[in-house]
């Protein structure tokens, strides 16, 4: 209802629209379910067990291991889908140039719908996995969405493996830096945004991205 009319407009408009739609949907959820904090019920959950490394200085729960394994499997599946399948190639073609893709006979509207379906499905799985790691609230996805955006900028726009690399770097950097500085966890967001600023200034195409600096900044 919103993005279709803005498909050929300046990229800034869909971004602003997505923020507005997100705020609206969050408000609807709050009206229906309330703004209170929730959590998954826990009864003898094996995912709560943990593994201690480095004399107890590093603790990894079974759920965190599950989260990482599922993320890797999904990203490998997504990468294979985009590279080898006919639909995946159509998605890449539309992403590169929708007008040329339409001329070549690709159904652009259907391909965009597939993109939305895949993105929504991955976000839903991510939400369920994160829900087992932290408390649930209607706005919990905001900071995670920002982190995801920074990961894409760091790894390279349009590169699945770049996004995975960027997310891994962010995760290790923020946690180890907070651990060694012994400071508050609020340092984490500062580190993430500082990293994004540095990348946009000196390597805006990302670590594994392509294209010149002007195209990426645009």
JSON list of C-alpha atoms in Angstrom, two decimals:
[
{"chain": "A", "resi": 1, "resn": "UNK", "atom": "CA", "xyz": [0.00, 0.00, 0.00]},
{"chain": "A", "resi": 2, "resn": "UNK", "atom": "CA", "xyz": [2.86, 2.39, 0.66]},
{"chain": "A", "resi": 3, "resn": "UNK", "atom": "CA", "xyz": [6.01, 1.28, -1.12]},
{"chain": "A", "resi": 4, "resn": "UNK", "atom": "CA", "xyz": [4.40, 0.45, -4.45]},
{"chain": "A", "resi": 5, "resn": "UNK", "atom": "CA", "xyz": [3.50, 4.11, -5.07]},
{"chain": "A", "resi": 6, "resn": "UNK", "atom": "CA", "xyz": [7.03, 5.17, -4.10]},
{"chain": "A", "resi": 7, "resn": "UNK", "atom": "CA", "xyz": [8.87, 2.59, -6.17]},
{"chain": "A", "resi": 8, "resn": "UNK", "atom": "CA", "xyz": [10.24, 5.08, -8.69]},
{"chain": "A", "resi": 9, "resn": "UNK", "atom": "CA", "xyz": [10.71, 7.99, -6.29]},
{"chain": "A", "resi": 10, "resn": "UNK", "atom": "CA", "xyz": [13.85, 9.20, -4.53]},
{"chain": "A", "resi": 11, "resn": "UNK", "atom": "CA", "xyz": [15.26, 6.53, -2.14]},
{"chain": "A", "resi": 12, "resn": "UNK", "atom": "CA", "xyz": [14.80, 8.90, 0.79]},
{"chain": "A", "resi": 13, "resn": "UNK", "atom": "CA", "xyz": [11.00, 8.71, 0.54]},
{"chain": "A", "resi": 14, "resn": "UNK", "atom": "CA", "xyz": [10.67, 4.93, 1.07]},
{"chain": "A", "resi": 15, "resn": "UNK", "atom": "CA", "xyz": [13.06, 5.18, 4.03]},
{"chain": "A", "resi": 16, "resn": "UNK", "atom": "CA", "xyz": [10.94, 7.84, 5.71]},
{"chain": "A", "resi": 17, "resn": "UNK", "atom": "CA", "xyz": [7.78, 5.91, 4.84]},
{"chain": "A", "resi": 18, "resn": "UNK", "atom": "CA", "xyz": [9.16, 2.71, 6.37]},
{"chain": "A", "resi": 19, "resn": "UNK", "atom": "CA", "xyz": [9.88, 4.56, 9.61]},
{"chain": "A", "resi": 20, "resn": "UNK", "atom": "CA", "xyz": [6.32, 5.90, 9.66]},
{"chain": "A", "resi": 21, "resn": "UNK", "atom": "CA", "xyz": [4.75, 2.50, 8.94]},
{"chain": "A", "resi": 22, "resn": "UNK", "atom": "CA", "xyz": [6.94, 0.89, 11.60]},
{"chain": "A", "resi": 23, "resn": "UNK", "atom": "CA", "xyz": [5.85, 3.45, 14.21]},
{"chain": "A", "resi": 24, "resn": "UNK", "atom": "CA", "xyz": [2.20, 2.91, 13.25]},
{"chain": "A", "resi": 25, "resn": "UNK", "atom": "CA", "xyz": [2.44, -0.88, 13.53]},
{"chain": "A", "resi": 26, "resn": "UNK", "atom": "CA", "xyz": [4.20, -0.62, 16.89]},
{"chain": "A", "resi": 27, "resn": "UNK", "atom": "CA", "xyz": [1.40, 1.65, 18.15]},
{"chain": "A", "resi": 28, "resn": "UNK", "atom": "CA", "xyz": [-1.20, -0.87, 16.99]},
{"chain": "A", "resi": 29, "resn": "UNK", "atom": "CA", "xyz": [0.58, -3.69, 18.82]},
{"chain": "A", "resi": 30, "resn": "UNK", "atom": "CA", "xyz": [0.79, -1.57, 21.98]},
{"chain": "A", "resi": 31, "resn": "UNK", "atom": "CA", "xyz": [-2.95, -0.80, 21.77]},
{"chain": "A", "resi": 32, "resn": "UNK", "atom": "CA", "xyz": [-3.81, -4.49, 21.43]},
{"chain": "A", "resi": 33, "resn": "UNK", "atom": "CA", "xyz": [-1.27, -6.16, 23.73]},
{"chain": "A", "resi": 34, "resn": "UNK", "atom": "CA", "xyz": [-0.02, -3.30, 25.90]},
{"chain": "A", "resi": 35, "resn": "UNK", "atom": "CA", "xyz": [3.48, -1.86, 26.31]},
{"chain": "A", "resi": 36, "resn": "UNK", "atom": "CA", "xyz": [4.59, -4.11, 29.15]},
{"chain": "A", "resi": 37, "resn": "UNK", "atom": "CA", "xyz": [7.69, -6.27, 29.00]},
{"chain": "A", "resi": 38, "resn": "UNK", "atom": "CA", "xyz": [7.16, -9.98, 28.45]},
{"chain": "A", "resi": 39, "resn": "UNK", "atom": "CA", "xyz": [9.24, -13.13, 28.17]},
{"chain": "A", "resi": 40, "resn": "UNK", "atom": "CA", "xyz": [8.98, -16.69, 26.94]},
{"chain": "A", "resi": 41, "resn": "UNK", "atom": "CA", "xyz": [7.94, -19.10, 29.70]},
{"chain": "A", "resi": 42, "resn": "UNK", "atom": "CA", "xyz": [10.90, -21.12, 30.97]},
{"chain": "A", "resi": 43, "resn": "UNK", "atom": "CA", "xyz": [10.58, -24.63, 32.41]},
{"chain": "A", "resi": 44, "resn": "UNK", "atom": "CA", "xyz": [13.62, -26.90, 32.33]},
{"chain": "A", "resi": 45, "resn": "UNK", "atom": "CA", "xyz": [14.82, -25.22, 29.15]},
{"chain": "A", "resi": 46, "resn": "UNK", "atom": "CA", "xyz": [18.07, -26.72, 27.88]},
{"chain": "A", "resi": 47, "resn": "UNK", "atom": "CA", "xyz": [18.84, -23.45, 26.04]},
{"chain": "A", "resi": 48, "resn": "UNK", "atom": "CA", "xyz": [19.40, -21.75, 29.42]},
{"chain": "A", "resi": 49, "resn": "UNK", "atom": "CA", "xyz": [22.45, -23.95, 30.08]},
{"chain": "A", "resi": 50, "resn": "UNK", "atom": "CA", "xyz": [25.80, -22.40, 29.32]},
{"chain": "A", "resi": 51, "resn": "UNK", "atom": "CA", "xyz": [29.40, -23.20, 28.47]},
{"chain": "A", "resi": 52, "resn": "UNK", "atom": "CA", "xyz": [32.24, -21.41, 30.28]},
{"chain": "A", "resi": 53, "resn": "UNK", "atom": "CA", "xyz": [35.50, -20.64, 28.49]},
{"chain": "A", "resi": 54, "resn": "UNK", "atom": "CA", "xyz": [38.77, -18.93, 29.50]},
{"chain": "A", "resi": 55, "resn": "UNK", "atom": "CA", "xyz": [38.36, -19.75, 33.19]},
{"chain": "A", "resi": 56, "resn": "UNK", "atom": "CA", "xyz": [34.81, -18.48, 33.26]},
{"chain": "A", "resi": 57, "resn": "UNK", "atom": "CA", "xyz": [35.59, -15.12, 31.65]},
{"chain": "A", "resi": 58, "resn": "UNK", "atom": "CA", "xyz": [33.54, -16.05, 28.59]},
{"chain": "A", "resi": 59, "resn": "UNK", "atom": "CA", "xyz": [30.10, -17.60, 29.02]},
{"chain": "A", "resi": 60, "resn": "UNK", "atom": "CA", "xyz": [28.06, -18.77, 26.02]},
{"chain": "A", "resi": 61, "resn": "UNK", "atom": "CA", "xyz": [24.56, -20.14, 26.49]},
{"chain": "A", "resi": 62, "resn": "UNK", "atom": "CA", "xyz": [23.16, -22.99, 24.43]},
{"chain": "A", "resi": 63, "resn": "UNK", "atom": "CA", "xyz": [20.58, -20.59, 23.05]},
{"chain": "A", "resi": 64, "resn": "UNK", "atom": "CA", "xyz": [23.30, -18.25, 21.79]},
{"chain": "A", "resi": 65, "resn": "UNK", "atom": "CA", "xyz": [24.95, -21.18, 20.02]},
{"chain": "A", "resi": 66, "resn": "UNK", "atom": "CA", "xyz": [21.60, -22.11, 18.49]},
{"chain": "A", "resi": 67, "resn": "UNK", "atom": "CA", "xyz": [21.11, -18.51, 17.38]},
{"chain": "A", "resi": 68, "resn": "UNK", "atom": "CA", "xyz": [24.49, -18.42, 15.64]},
{"chain": "A", "resi": 69, "resn": "UNK", "atom": "CA", "xyz": [23.99, -21.79, 13.94]},
{"chain": "A", "resi": 70, "resn": "UNK", "atom": "CA", "xyz": [20.52, -20.86, 12.64]},
{"chain": "A", "resi": 71, "resn": "UNK", "atom": "CA", "xyz": [21.80, -17.48, 11.41]},
{"chain": "A", "resi": 72, "resn": "UNK", "atom": "CA", "xyz": [24.66, -19.12, 9.49]},
{"chain": "A", "resi": 73, "resn": "UNK", "atom": "CA", "xyz": [22.38, -21.75, 7.95]},
{"chain": "A", "resi": 74, "resn": "UNK", "atom": "CA", "xyz": [19.80, -19.15, 6.89]},
{"chain": "A", "resi": 75, "resn": "UNK", "atom": "CA", "xyz": [22.42, -16.86, 5.38]},
{"chain": "A", "resi": 76, "resn": "UNK", "atom": "CA", "xyz": [24.01, -19.74, 3.49]},
{"chain": "A", "resi": 77, "resn": "UNK", "atom": "CA", "xyz": [20.58, -20.70, 2.19]},
{"chain": "A", "resi": 78, "resn": "UNK", "atom": "CA", "xyz": [19.85, -17.11, 1.20]},
{"chain": "A", "resi": 79, "resn": "UNK", "atom": "CA", "xyz": [23.21, -16.78, -0.53]},
{"chain": "A", "resi": 80, "resn": "UNK", "atom": "CA", "xyz": [22.67, -19.99, -2.47]},
{"chain": "A", "resi": 81, "resn": "UNK", "atom": "CA", "xyz": [19.13, -18.97, -3.38]},
{"chain": "A", "resi": 82, "resn": "UNK", "atom": "CA", "xyz": [20.27, -15.59, -4.76]},
{"chain": "A", "resi": 83, "resn": "UNK", "atom": "CA", "xyz": [23.20, -17.06, -6.67]},
{"chain": "A", "resi": 84, "resn": "UNK", "atom": "CA", "xyz": [21.87, -20.28, -8.16]},
{"chain": "A", "resi": 85, "resn": "UNK", "atom": "CA", "xyz": [18.07, -20.23, -8.37]},
{"chain": "A", "resi": 86, "resn": "UNK", "atom": "CA", "xyz": [16.15, -18.65, -11.23]},
{"chain": "A", "resi": 87, "resn": "UNK", "atom": "CA", "xyz": [14.08, -16.55, -8.84]},
{"chain": "A", "resi": 88, "resn": "UNK", "atom": "CA", "xyz": [17.21, -15.49, -6.97]},
{"chain": "A", "resi": 89, "resn": "UNK", "atom": "CA", "xyz": [18.81, -14.31, -10.18]},
{"chain": "A", "resi": 90, "resn": "UNK", "atom": "CA", "xyz": [15.65, -12.35, -10.94]},
{"chain": "A", "resi": 91, "resn": "UNK", "atom": "CA", "xyz": [15.87, -10.73, -7.51]},
{"chain": "A", "resi": 92, "resn": "UNK", "atom": "CA", "xyz": [19.46, -9.69, -8.19]},
{"chain": "A", "resi": 93, "resn": "UNK", "atom": "CA", "xyz": [18.51, -8.36, -11.61]},
{"chain": "A", "resi": 94, "resn": "UNK", "atom": "CA", "xyz": [15.68, -6.24, -10.19]},
{"chain": "A", "resi": 95, "resn": "UNK", "atom": "CA", "xyz": [18.00, -4.98, -7.47]},
{"chain": "A", "resi": 96, "resn": "UNK", "atom": "CA", "xyz": [20.57, -3.91, -10.06]},
{"chain": "A", "resi": 97, "resn": "UNK", "atom": "CA", "xyz": [18.15, -2.28, -12.52]},
{"chain": "A", "resi": 98, "resn": "UNK", "atom": "CA", "xyz": [14.40, -2.83, -12.37]},
{"chain": "A", "resi": 99, "resn": "UNK", "atom": "CA", "xyz": [13.72, -1.23, -15.76]},
{"chain": "A", "resi": 100, "resn": "UNK", "atom": "CA", "xyz": [16.21, -3.41, -17.64]},
{"chain": "A", "resi": 101, "resn": "UNK", "atom": "CA", "xyz": [14.90, -6.47, -15.76]},
{"chain": "A", "resi": 102, "resn": "UNK", "atom": "CA", "xyz": [11.35, -5.65, -16.91]},
{"chain": "A", "resi": 103, "resn": "UNK", "atom": "CA", "xyz": [12.52, -5.31, -20.51]},
{"chain": "A", "resi": 104, "resn": "UNK", "atom": "CA", "xyz": [14.09, -8.78, -20.26]},
{"chain": "A", "resi": 105, "resn": "UNK", "atom": "CA", "xyz": [10.73, -10.23, -19.23]},
{"chain": "A", "resi": 106, "resn": "UNK", "atom": "CA", "xyz": [11.09, -10.39, -15.45]},
{"chain": "A", "resi": 107, "resn": "UNK", "atom": "CA", "xyz": [7.90, -9.70, -13.50]},
{"chain": "A", "resi": 108, "resn": "UNK", "atom": "CA", "xyz": [9.20, -6.85, -11.33]},
{"chain": "A", "resi": 109, "resn": "UNK", "atom": "CA", "xyz": [6.11, -6.59, -9.10]},
{"chain": "A", "resi": 110, "resn": "UNK", "atom": "CA", "xyz": [6.13, -10.33, -8.36]},
{"chain": "A", "resi": 111, "resn": "UNK", "atom": "CA", "xyz": [9.88, -10.28, -7.69]},
{"chain": "A", "resi": 112, "resn": "UNK", "atom": "CA", "xyz": [9.55, -7.38, -5.26]},
{"chain": "A", "resi": 113, "resn": "UNK", "atom": "CA", "xyz": [6.75, -9.27, -3.46]},
{"chain": "A", "resi": 114, "resn": "UNK", "atom": "CA", "xyz": [9.09, -12.26, -3.13]},
{"chain": "A", "resi": 115, "resn": "UNK", "atom": "CA", "xyz": [11.79, -9.98, -1.71]},
{"chain": "A", "resi": 116, "resn": "UNK", "atom": "CA", "xyz": [9.35, -8.65, 0.89]},
{"chain": "A", "resi": 117, "resn": "UNK", "atom": "CA", "xyz": [8.23, -12.18, 1.79]},
{"chain": "A", "resi": 118, "resn": "UNK", "atom": "CA", "xyz": [11.80, -13.41, 2.26]},
{"chain": "A", "resi": 119, "resn": "UNK", "atom": "CA", "xyz": [12.79, -10.36, 4.28]},
{"chain": "A", "resi": 120, "resn": "UNK", "atom": "CA", "xyz": [9.71, -10.63, 6.48]},
{"chain": "A", "resi": 121, "resn": "UNK", "atom": "CA", "xyz": [10.26, -14.34, 7.07]},
{"chain": "A", "resi": 122, "resn": "UNK", "atom": "CA", "xyz": [13.89, -13.84, 8.06]},
{"chain": "A", "resi": 123, "resn": "UNK", "atom": "CA", "xyz": [12.90, -10.98, 10.38]},
{"chain": "A", "resi": 124, "resn": "UNK", "atom": "CA", "xyz": [10.26, -13.18, 12.02]},
{"chain": "A", "resi": 125, "resn": "UNK", "atom": "CA", "xyz": [12.77, -15.96, 12.66]},
{"chain": "A", "resi": 126, "resn": "UNK", "atom": "CA", "xyz": [15.28, -13.44, 14.00]},
{"chain": "A", "resi": 127, "resn": "UNK", "atom": "CA", "xyz": [12.61, -12.01, 16.31]},
{"chain": "A", "resi": 128, "resn": "UNK", "atom": "CA", "xyz": [11.80, -15.43, 17.75]},
{"chain": "A", "resi": 129, "resn": "UNK", "atom": "CA", "xyz": [15.47, -16.23, 18.30]},
{"chain": "A", "resi": 130, "resn": "UNK", "atom": "CA", "xyz": [16.20, -12.87, 19.94]},
{"chain": "A", "resi": 131, "resn": "UNK", "atom": "CA", "xyz": [13.05, -13.31, 22.03]},
{"chain": "A", "resi": 132, "resn": "UNK", "atom": "CA", "xyz": [14.69, -16.29, 23.69]},
{"chain": "A", "resi": 133, "resn": "UNK", "atom": "CA", "xyz": [17.74, -14.18, 24.50]},
{"chain": "A", "resi": 134, "resn": "UNK", "atom": "CA", "xyz": [16.17, -11.03, 25.92]},
{"chain": "A", "resi": 135, "resn": "UNK", "atom": "CA", "xyz": [12.86, -9.66, 27.15]},
{"chain": "A", "resi": 136, "resn": "UNK", "atom": "CA", "xyz": [10.04, -8.96, 24.71]},
{"chain": "A", "resi": 137, "resn": "UNK", "atom": "CA", "xyz": [8.53, -5.54, 24.06]},
{"chain": "A", "resi": 138, "resn": "UNK", "atom": "CA", "xyz": [6.86, -3.87, 21.05]},
{"chain": "A", "resi": 139, "resn": "UNK", "atom": "CA", "xyz": [9.85, -1.65, 20.25]},
{"chain": "A", "resi": 140, "resn": "UNK", "atom": "CA", "xyz": [12.62, -4.22, 20.72]},
{"chain": "A", "resi": 141, "resn": "UNK", "atom": "CA", "xyz": [13.30, -4.37, 17.00]},
{"chain": "A", "resi": 142, "resn": "UNK", "atom": "CA", "xyz": [14.30, -0.71, 16.65]},
{"chain": "A", "resi": 143, "resn": "UNK", "atom": "CA", "xyz": [17.86, -1.01, 17.94]},
{"chain": "A", "resi": 144, "resn": "UNK", "atom": "CA", "xyz": [18.31, -4.38, 16.24]},
{"chain": "A", "resi": 145, "resn": "UNK", "atom": "CA", "xyz": [17.20, -2.83, 12.96]},
{"chain": "A", "resi": 146, "resn": "UNK", "atom": "CA", "xyz": [19.75, -0.05, 13.36]},
{"chain": "A", "resi": 147, "resn": "UNK", "atom": "CA", "xyz": [22.45, -2.61, 14.08]},
{"chain": "A", "resi": 148, "resn": "UNK", "atom": "CA", "xyz": [21.44, -4.54, 10.97]},
{"chain": "A", "resi": 149, "resn": "UNK", "atom": "CA", "xyz": [21.69, -1.36, 8.89]},
{"chain": "A", "resi": 150, "resn": "UNK", "atom": "CA", "xyz": [25.18, -0.66, 10.25]},
{"chain": "A", "resi": 151, "resn": "UNK", "atom": "CA", "xyz": [26.20, -4.26, 9.51]},
{"chain": "A", "resi": 152, "resn": "UNK", "atom": "CA", "xyz": [25.10, -3.83, 5.89]},
{"chain": "A", "resi": 153, "resn": "UNK", "atom": "CA", "xyz": [27.04, -0.55, 5.60]},
{"chain": "A", "resi": 154, "resn": "UNK", "atom": "CA", "xyz": [30.11, -2.17, 7.12]},
{"chain": "A", "resi": 155, "resn": "UNK", "atom": "CA", "xyz": [30.02, -5.31, 5.00]},
{"chain": "A", "resi": 156, "resn": "UNK", "atom": "CA", "xyz": [28.82, -3.77, 1.75]},
{"chain": "A", "resi": 157, "resn": "UNK", "atom": "CA", "xyz": [25.36, -2.97, 0.43]},
{"chain": "A", "resi": 158, "resn": "UNK", "atom": "CA", "xyz": [23.92, -5.81, -1.65]},
{"chain": "A", "resi": 159, "resn": "UNK", "atom": "CA", "xyz": [26.35, -8.43, -0.37]},
{"chain": "A", "resi": 160, "resn": "UNK", "atom": "CA", "xyz": [24.87, -11.15, 1.86]},
{"chain": "A", "resi": 161, "resn": "UNK", "atom": "CA", "xyz": [28.26, -12.39, 3.06]},
{"chain": "A", "resi": 162, "resn": "UNK", "atom": "CA", "xyz": [29.34, -8.78, 3.65]},
{"chain": "A", "resi": 163, "resn": "UNK", "atom": "CA", "xyz": [26.33, -8.26, 5.93]},
{"chain": "A", "resi": 164, "resn": "UNK", "atom": "CA", "xyz": [27.23, -11.42, 7.84]},
{"chain": "A", "resi": 165, "resn": "UNK", "atom": "CA", "xyz": [30.84, -10.27, 8.17]},
{"chain": "A", "resi": 166, "resn": "UNK", "atom": "CA", "xyz": [29.74, -6.81, 9.30]},
{"chain": "A", "resi": 167, "resn": "UNK", "atom": "CA", "xyz": [27.38, -8.24, 11.93]},
{"chain": "A", "resi": 168, "resn": "UNK", "atom": "CA", "xyz": [30.12, -10.56, 13.24]},
{"chain": "A", "resi": 169, "resn": "UNK", "atom": "CA", "xyz": [32.60, -7.69, 13.52]},
{"chain": "A", "resi": 170, "resn": "UNK", "atom": "CA", "xyz": [30.05, -5.51, 15.33]},
{"chain": "A", "resi": 171, "resn": "UNK", "atom": "CA", "xyz": [29.13, -8.28, 17.76]},
{"chain": "A", "resi": 172, "resn": "UNK", "atom": "CA", "xyz": [32.70, -9.11, 18.74]},
{"chain": "A", "resi": 173, "resn": "UNK", "atom": "CA", "xyz": [33.88, -5.49, 18.78]},
{"chain": "A", "resi": 174, "resn": "UNK", "atom": "CA", "xyz": [31.15, -4.10, 21.02]},
{"chain": "A", "resi": 175, "resn": "UNK", "atom": "CA", "xyz": [31.28, -6.97, 23.52]},
{"chain": "A", "resi": 176, "resn": "UNK", "atom": "CA", "xyz": [35.04, -7.24, 23.82]},
{"chain": "A", "resi": 177, "resn": "UNK", "atom": "CA", "xyz": [35.48, -3.47, 23.97]},
{"chain": "A", "resi": 178, "resn": "UNK", "atom": "CA", "xyz": [32.92, -3.15, 26.77]},
{"chain": "A", "resi": 179, "resn": "UNK", "atom": "CA", "xyz": [34.57, -6.08, 28.56]},
{"chain": "A", "resi": 180, "resn": "UNK", "atom": "CA", "xyz": [38.06, -4.59, 28.43]},
{"chain": "A", "resi": 181, "resn": "UNK", "atom": "CA", "xyz": [36.98, -1.01, 29.18]},
{"chain": "A", "resi": 182, "resn": "UNK", "atom": "CA", "xyz": [34.85, -2.25, 32.08]},
{"chain": "A", "resi": 183, "resn": "UNK", "atom": "CA", "xyz": [32.37, 0.49, 31.22]},
{"chain": "A", "resi": 184, "resn": "UNK", "atom": "CA", "xyz": [28.58, 0.57, 30.96]},
{"chain": "A", "resi": 185, "resn": "UNK", "atom": "CA", "xyz": [26.81, -1.32, 28.20]},
{"chain": "A", "resi": 186, "resn": "UNK", "atom": "CA", "xyz": [25.73, 2.03, 26.72]},
{"chain": "A", "resi": 187, "resn": "UNK", "atom": "CA", "xyz": [29.21, 2.11, 25.17]},
{"chain": "A", "resi": 188, "resn": "UNK", "atom": "CA", "xyz": [28.06, -0.53, 22.72]},
{"chain": "A", "resi": 189, "resn": "UNK", "atom": "CA", "xyz": [25.83, 1.76, 20.66]},
{"chain": "A", "resi": 190, "resn": "UNK", "atom": "CA", "xyz": [28.54, 4.42, 20.58]},
{"chain": "A", "resi": 191, "resn": "UNK", "atom": "CA", "xyz": [31.05, 1.93, 19.20]},
{"chain": "A", "resi": 192, "resn": "UNK", "atom": "CA", "xyz": [28.61, 0.75, 16.52]},
{"chain": "A", "resi": 193, "resn": "UNK", "atom": "CA", "xyz": [27.77, 4.25, 15.29]},
{"chain": "A", "resi": 194, "resn": "UNK", "atom": "CA", "xyz": [31.41, 5.35, 15.40]},
{"chain": "A", "resi": 195, "resn": "UNK", "atom": "CA", "xyz": [32.29, 2.38, 13.23]},
{"chain": "A", "resi": 196, "resn": "UNK", "atom": "CA", "xyz": [29.56, 3.31, 10.74]},
{"chain": "A", "resi": 197, "resn": "UNK", "atom": "CA", "xyz": [30.79, 6.92, 10.54]},
{"chain": "A", "resi": 198, "resn": "UNK", "atom": "CA", "xyz": [34.36, 5.77, 9.90]},
{"chain": "A", "resi": 199, "resn": "UNK", "atom": "CA", "xyz": [33.22, 3.40, 7.14]},
{"chain": "A", "resi": 200, "resn": "UNK", "atom": "CA", "xyz": [31.09, 6.06, 5.42]},
{"chain": "A", "resi": 201, "resn": "UNK", "atom": "CA", "xyz": [33.99, 8.51, 5.49]},
{"chain": "A", "resi": 202, "resn": "UNK", "atom": "CA", "xyz": [36.80, 6.26, 4.32]},
{"chain": "A", "resi": 203, "resn": "UNK", "atom": "CA", "xyz": [35.27, 3.16, 2.68]},
{"chain": "A", "resi": 204, "resn": "UNK", "atom": "CA", "xyz": [31.55, 3.79, 1.98]},
{"chain": "A", "resi": 205, "resn": "UNK", "atom": "CA", "xyz": [31.27, 0.76, -0.33]},
{"chain": "A", "resi": 206, "resn": "UNK", "atom": "CA", "xyz": [31.95, -1.51, 2.64]},
{"chain": "A", "resi": 207, "resn": "UNK", "atom": "CA", "xyz": [34.45, -4.28, 3.17]},
{"chain": "A", "resi": 208, "resn": "UNK", "atom": "CA", "xyz": [33.05, -6.57, 0.47]},
{"chain": "A", "resi": 209, "resn": "UNK", "atom": "CA", "xyz": [30.89, -4.12, -1.47]},
{"chain": "A", "resi": 210, "resn": "UNK", "atom": "CA", "xyz": [31.35, -2.88, -4.99]},
{"chain": "A", "resi": 211, "resn": "UNK", "atom": "CA", "xyz": [30.76, 0.42, -6.76]},
{"chain": "A", "resi": 212, "resn": "UNK", "atom": "CA", "xyz": [32.41, 3.79, -6.42]},
{"chain": "A", "resi": 213, "resn": "UNK", "atom": "CA", "xyz": [32.12, 6.03, -3.37]},
{"chain": "A", "resi": 214, "resn": "UNK", "atom": "CA", "xyz": [29.70, 8.49, -4.99]},
{"chain": "A", "resi": 215, "resn": "UNK", "atom": "CA", "xyz": [27.22, 5.75, -5.93]},
{"chain": "A", "resi": 216, "resn": "UNK", "atom": "CA", "xyz": [27.23, 4.25, -2.45]},
{"chain": "A", "resi": 217, "resn": "UNK", "atom": "CA", "xyz": [26.79, 7.57, -0.67]},
{"chain": "A", "resi": 218, "resn": "UNK", "atom": "CA", "xyz": [23.89, 8.38, -2.99]}
]
